[in-house]
PDB file of C-alpha atoms in Angstrom:
ATOM      1  CA  MET A 281     138.039 -46.130   1.718  1.00 72.00           C
ATOM      2  CA  LYS A 282     140.458 -48.887   0.775  1.00 77.00           C
ATOM      3  CA  THR A 283     144.129 -48.160   0.475  1.00 77.00           C
ATOM      4  CA  PHE A 284     146.455 -50.167  -1.654  1.00 71.00           C
ATOM      5  CA  THR A 285     150.178 -50.532  -1.164  1.00 71.00           C
ATOM      6  CA  LEU A 286     152.457 -50.941  -4.121  1.00 61.00           C
ATOM      7  CA  ASP A 287     155.297 -53.340  -3.388  1.00 64.00           C
ATOM      8  CA  VAL A 288     158.089 -53.090  -5.923  1.00 61.00           C
ATOM      9  CA  ASP A 289     161.163 -55.268  -5.752  1.00 62.00           C
ATOM     10  CA  TYR A 290     164.153 -53.956  -7.681  1.00 64.00           C
ATOM     11  CA  ALA A 291     166.858 -56.222  -9.027  1.00 67.00           C
ATOM     12  CA  CYS A 292     170.229 -54.514  -8.794  1.00 69.00           C
ATOM     13  CA  ASP A 293     172.615 -55.524 -11.566  1.00 75.00           C
ATOM     14  CA  PHE A 294     175.772 -53.842 -10.343  1.00 82.00           C
ATOM     15  CA  ASP A 295     178.724 -54.747  -8.150  1.00 86.00           C
ATOM     16  CA  LEU A 296     179.054 -52.901  -4.856  1.00 88.00           C
ATOM     17  CA  PHE A 297     182.192 -52.562  -2.751  1.00 93.00           C
ATOM     18  CA  GLY A 298     182.585 -50.940   0.649  1.00 93.00           C
ATOM     19  CA  LEU A 299     185.848 -49.140   1.431  1.00 94.00           C
ATOM     20  CA  VAL A 300     187.133 -48.047   4.816  1.00 95.00           C
ATOM     21  CA  SER A 301     189.392 -45.045   4.376  1.00 93.00           C
ATOM     22  CA  SER A 302     190.246 -41.997   6.449  1.00 92.00           C
ATOM     23  CA  SER A 303     191.294 -40.095   3.298  1.00 93.00           C
ATOM     24  CA  ARG A 304     189.353 -37.178   1.924  1.00 93.00           C
ATOM     25  CA  GLU A 305     187.120 -38.036  -1.007  1.00 93.00           C
ATOM     26  CA  HIS A 306     189.122 -36.120  -3.629  1.00 94.00           C
ATOM     27  CA  THR A 307     192.335 -37.801  -2.463  1.00 94.00           C
ATOM     28  CA  LEU A 308     190.764 -41.256  -2.661  1.00 95.00           C
ATOM     29  CA  ALA A 309     189.342 -40.494  -6.127  1.00 95.00           C
ATOM     30  CA  TRP A 310     192.785 -39.350  -7.301  1.00 96.00           C
ATOM     31  CA  VAL A 311     194.437 -42.530  -5.957  1.00 95.00           C
ATOM     32  CA  LEU A 312     191.794 -44.724  -7.616  1.00 94.00           C
ATOM     33  CA  ASN A 313     192.279 -42.843 -10.884  1.00 94.00           C
ATOM     34  CA  ARG A 314     196.019 -43.506 -10.845  1.00 94.00           C
ATOM     35  CA  THR A 315     195.783 -47.130  -9.672  1.00 91.00           C
ATOM     36  CA  LEU A 316     192.889 -48.339 -11.841  1.00 89.00           C
ATOM     37  CA  HIS A 317     193.553 -46.003 -14.798  1.00 90.00           C
ATOM     38  CA  LEU A 318     190.203 -44.280 -14.384  1.00 90.00           C
ATOM     39  CA  ARG A 319     188.934 -40.752 -14.732  1.00 93.00           C
ATOM     40  CA  LEU A 320     186.652 -40.267 -11.730  1.00 94.00           C
ATOM     41  CA  ILE A 321     185.177 -36.778 -11.994  1.00 95.00           C
ATOM     42  CA  LYS A 322     183.350 -34.959  -9.201  1.00 95.00           C
ATOM     43  CA  GLN A 323     179.618 -34.737  -9.913  1.00 94.00           C
ATOM     44  CA  PRO A 324     176.987 -32.518  -8.302  1.00 93.00           C
ATOM     45  CA  ASP A 325     175.968 -33.913  -4.939  1.00 91.00           C
ATOM     46  CA  LEU A 326     173.091 -36.368  -4.910  1.00 86.00           C
ATOM     47  CA  ILE A 327     170.207 -35.040  -2.855  1.00 86.00           C
ATOM     48  CA  LEU A 328     167.829 -37.646  -1.487  1.00 81.00           C
ATOM     49  CA  ASP A 329     164.715 -36.282   0.210  1.00 80.00           C
ATOM     50  CA  LEU A 330     163.392 -39.115   2.331  1.00 71.00           C
ATOM     51  CA  LEU A 331     159.708 -38.196   2.709  1.00 69.00           C
ATOM     52  CA  GLN A 332     159.094 -36.633   6.111  1.00 64.00           C
ATOM     53  CA  LYS A 333     162.273 -38.019   7.655  1.00 73.00           C
ATOM     54  CA  GLY A 334     165.016 -35.787   6.317  1.00 77.00           C
ATOM     55  CA  ARG A 335     167.498 -35.186   3.570  1.00 80.00           C
ATOM     56  CA  LEU A 336     170.755 -36.813   2.518  1.00 83.00           C
ATOM     57  CA  VAL A 337     173.415 -34.970   0.532  1.00 87.00           C
ATOM     58  CA  ILE A 338     175.823 -37.541  -0.895  1.00 88.00           C
ATOM     59  CA  SER A 339     179.108 -36.635  -2.533  1.00 92.00           C
ATOM     60  CA  ASN A 340     179.886 -38.696  -5.629  1.00 92.00           C
ATOM     61  CA  TYR A 341     182.390 -39.175  -8.429  1.00 95.00           C
ATOM     62  CA  LEU A 342     181.708 -40.731 -11.829  1.00 94.00           C
ATOM     63  CA  HIS A 343     183.775 -42.571 -14.431  1.00 93.00           C
ATOM     64  CA  ALA A 344     181.767 -43.590 -17.498  1.00 90.00           C
ATOM     65  CA  THR A 345     182.821 -45.336 -20.704  1.00 88.00           C
ATOM     66  CA  GLU A 346     180.836 -47.205 -23.330  1.00 86.00           C
ATOM     67  CA  HIS A 347     181.605 -50.470 -21.482  1.00 84.00           C
ATOM     68  CA  HIS A 348     181.063 -49.619 -17.824  1.00 87.00           C
ATOM     69  CA  THR A 349     180.105 -46.995 -15.295  1.00 88.00           C
ATOM     70  CA  LEU A 350     181.906 -46.646 -12.017  1.00 91.00           C
ATOM     71  CA  ARG A 351     180.735 -44.409  -9.159  1.00 91.00           C
ATOM     72  CA  LEU A 352     182.469 -43.544  -5.909  1.00 94.00           C
ATOM     73  CA  PHE A 353     180.080 -42.405  -3.165  1.00 92.00           C
ATOM     74  CA  ARG A 354     180.780 -41.072   0.273  1.00 92.00           C
ATOM     75  CA  ASN A 355     178.541 -43.168   2.516  1.00 89.00           C
ATOM     76  CA  ARG A 356     177.812 -40.411   5.052  1.00 88.00           C
ATOM     77  CA  SER A 357     175.728 -37.315   4.259  1.00 85.00           C
ATOM     78  CA  ALA A 358     177.825 -34.213   3.541  1.00 83.00           C
ATOM     79  CA  ASP A 359     175.184 -31.954   5.163  1.00 78.00           C
ATOM     80  CA  ALA A 360     173.910 -32.028   8.694  1.00 76.00           C
ATOM     81  CA  SER A 361     170.888 -34.293   8.651  1.00 67.00           C
ATOM     82  CA  ALA A 362     167.950 -34.841  10.980  1.00 66.00           C
ATOM     83  CA  LEU A 363     168.129 -38.564  10.258  1.00 71.00           C
ATOM     84  CA  LYS A 364     169.281 -40.913  13.006  1.00 74.00           C
ATOM     85  CA  LYS A 365     171.458 -42.736  10.457  1.00 77.00           C
ATOM     86  CA  PRO A 366     172.561 -40.199   7.798  1.00 84.00           C
ATOM     87  CA  TYR A 367     174.092 -42.805   5.459  1.00 84.00           C
ATOM     88  CA  LEU A 368     173.501 -43.759   1.844  1.00 85.00           C
ATOM     89  CA  ALA A 369     173.622 -47.410   2.949  1.00 85.00           C
ATOM     90  CA  PRO A 370     172.758 -47.547   6.677  1.00 85.00           C
ATOM     91  CA  ASP A 371     173.105 -51.361   6.604  1.00 88.00           C
ATOM     92  CA  ILE A 372     176.847 -51.008   6.061  1.00 88.00           C
ATOM     93  CA  ARG A 373     177.547 -47.715   7.812  1.00 88.00           C
ATOM     94  CA  GLN A 374     180.986 -48.834   8.999  1.00 93.00           C
ATOM     95  CA  TYR A 375     182.262 -48.272   5.432  1.00 93.00           C
ATOM     96  CA  ASP A 376     183.284 -44.704   4.584  1.00 94.00           C
ATOM     97  CA  TYR A 377     182.976 -45.032   0.803  1.00 95.00           C
ATOM     98  CA  LEU A 378     180.994 -47.165  -1.615  1.00 92.00           C
ATOM     99  CA  LEU A 379     182.185 -48.143  -5.081  1.00 92.00           C
ATOM    100  CA  GLN A 380     179.436 -49.073  -7.552  1.00 89.00           C
ATOM    101  CA  ILE A 381     180.369 -50.757 -10.851  1.00 88.00           C
ATOM    102  CA  ASN A 382     177.694 -51.179 -13.553  1.00 85.00           C
ATOM    103  CA  ALA A 383     177.719 -53.303 -16.723  1.00 72.00           C
ATOM    104  CA  GLY A 384     179.842 -56.162 -15.477  1.00 60.00           C
ATOM    105  CA  GLY A 385     183.033 -54.154 -15.211  1.00 55.00           C
ATOM    106  CA  ALA A 386     184.246 -54.753 -18.763  1.00 62.00           C
ATOM    107  CA  GLY A 387     187.693 -53.194 -19.027  1.00 68.00           C
ATOM    108  CA  LEU A 388     188.277 -53.437 -15.276  1.00 75.00           C
ATOM    109  CA  PRO A 389     190.212 -56.172 -13.477  1.00 76.00           C
ATOM    110  CA  PRO A 390     188.214 -59.201 -12.258  1.00 81.00           C
ATOM    111  CA  THR A 391     186.705 -58.860  -8.782  1.00 83.00           C
ATOM    112  CA  PRO A 392     189.397 -60.766  -6.794  1.00 87.00           C
ATOM    113  CA  GLN A 393     192.163 -58.800  -8.508  1.00 90.00           C
ATOM    114  CA  LEU A 394     190.274 -55.512  -7.992  1.00 88.00           C
ATOM    115  CA  ILE A 395     189.881 -56.229  -4.272  1.00 91.00           C
ATOM    116  CA  THR A 396     193.602 -57.045  -4.049  1.00 91.00           C
ATOM    117  CA  GLN A 397     194.533 -53.789  -5.813  1.00 91.00           C
ATOM    118  CA  LEU A 398     192.254 -51.722  -3.595  1.00 92.00           C
ATOM    119  CA  THR A 399     193.470 -53.392  -0.390  1.00 93.00           C
ATOM    120  CA  ALA A 400     197.089 -52.732  -1.385  1.00 93.00           C
ATOM    121  CA  LEU A 401     196.509 -48.963  -1.420  1.00 93.00           C
ATOM    122  CA  PRO A 402     197.827 -47.209   1.702  1.00 93.00           C
ATOM    123  CA  GLN A 403     194.720 -44.969   1.755  1.00 94.00           C
ATOM    124  CA  VAL A 404     192.373 -47.981   2.033  1.00 94.00           C
ATOM    125  CA  GLN A 405     192.231 -50.009   5.228  1.00 94.00           C
ATOM    126  CA  LEU A 406     189.501 -52.493   4.270  1.00 93.00           C
ATOM    127  CA  VAL A 407     187.535 -53.545   1.172  1.00 94.00           C
ATOM    128  CA  SER A 408     184.466 -55.775   1.099  1.00 92.00           C
ATOM    129  CA  GLN A 409     182.109 -56.782  -1.666  1.00 91.00           C
ATOM    130  CA  PHE A 410     178.350 -56.741  -1.053  1.00 89.00           C
ATOM    131  CA  ASP A 411     175.376 -58.116  -2.902  1.00 85.00           C
ATOM    132  CA  PRO A 412     173.206 -55.003  -3.351  1.00 80.00           C
ATOM    133  CA  ASN A 413     170.074 -57.181  -3.519  1.00 79.00           C
ATOM    134  CA  ASP A 414     170.665 -58.174   0.127  1.00 81.00           C
ATOM    135  CA  LEU A 415     170.749 -54.558   1.365  1.00 81.00           C
ATOM    136  CA  LYS A 416     167.682 -53.144   3.052  1.00 80.00           C
ATOM    137  CA  PHE A 417     168.137 -49.693   1.457  1.00 73.00           C
ATOM    138  CA  LYS A 418     169.128 -50.795  -2.063  1.00 74.00           C
ATOM    139  CA  GLU A 419     166.673 -48.248  -3.517  1.00 73.00           C
ATOM    140  CA  ASN A 420     169.149 -45.506  -2.565  1.00 67.00           C
ATOM    141  CA  PHE A 421     171.377 -46.728  -5.406  1.00 73.00           C
ATOM    142  CA  LEU A 422     168.722 -46.444  -8.101  1.00 71.00           C
ATOM    143  CA  PHE A 423     168.847 -43.130  -9.944  1.00 65.00           C
TER     144      PHE A 423
END
């Protein structure tokens, strides 16, 4: 019997930023709300069942307007996981949080200014921008 494999390549049309921060997630969300004039609200945890390998429970916050959607994810699984690398984005596991901005970021500062604002926060040690299309596990951001 022949088996066929379906190869699907997703194009990600969002901006992705990695943040290094030792702050708790609710503290970081509160600081981002005040600094960027957002309203990040805690959402139910994302549960990703990865076939036979294990399960990821990812904490996330959401700010949505008619112009853009912004999500703050904790990169590491909130639950104990059987996975060797229990991260939402194992490619960039050195980052504690991931900030995903959809719809071009209308109403938000331009990318260089946003990076400058985030880096200036005492709760954030490092900010980097990533092209989600270059990540090996970009499918984890599609929901």
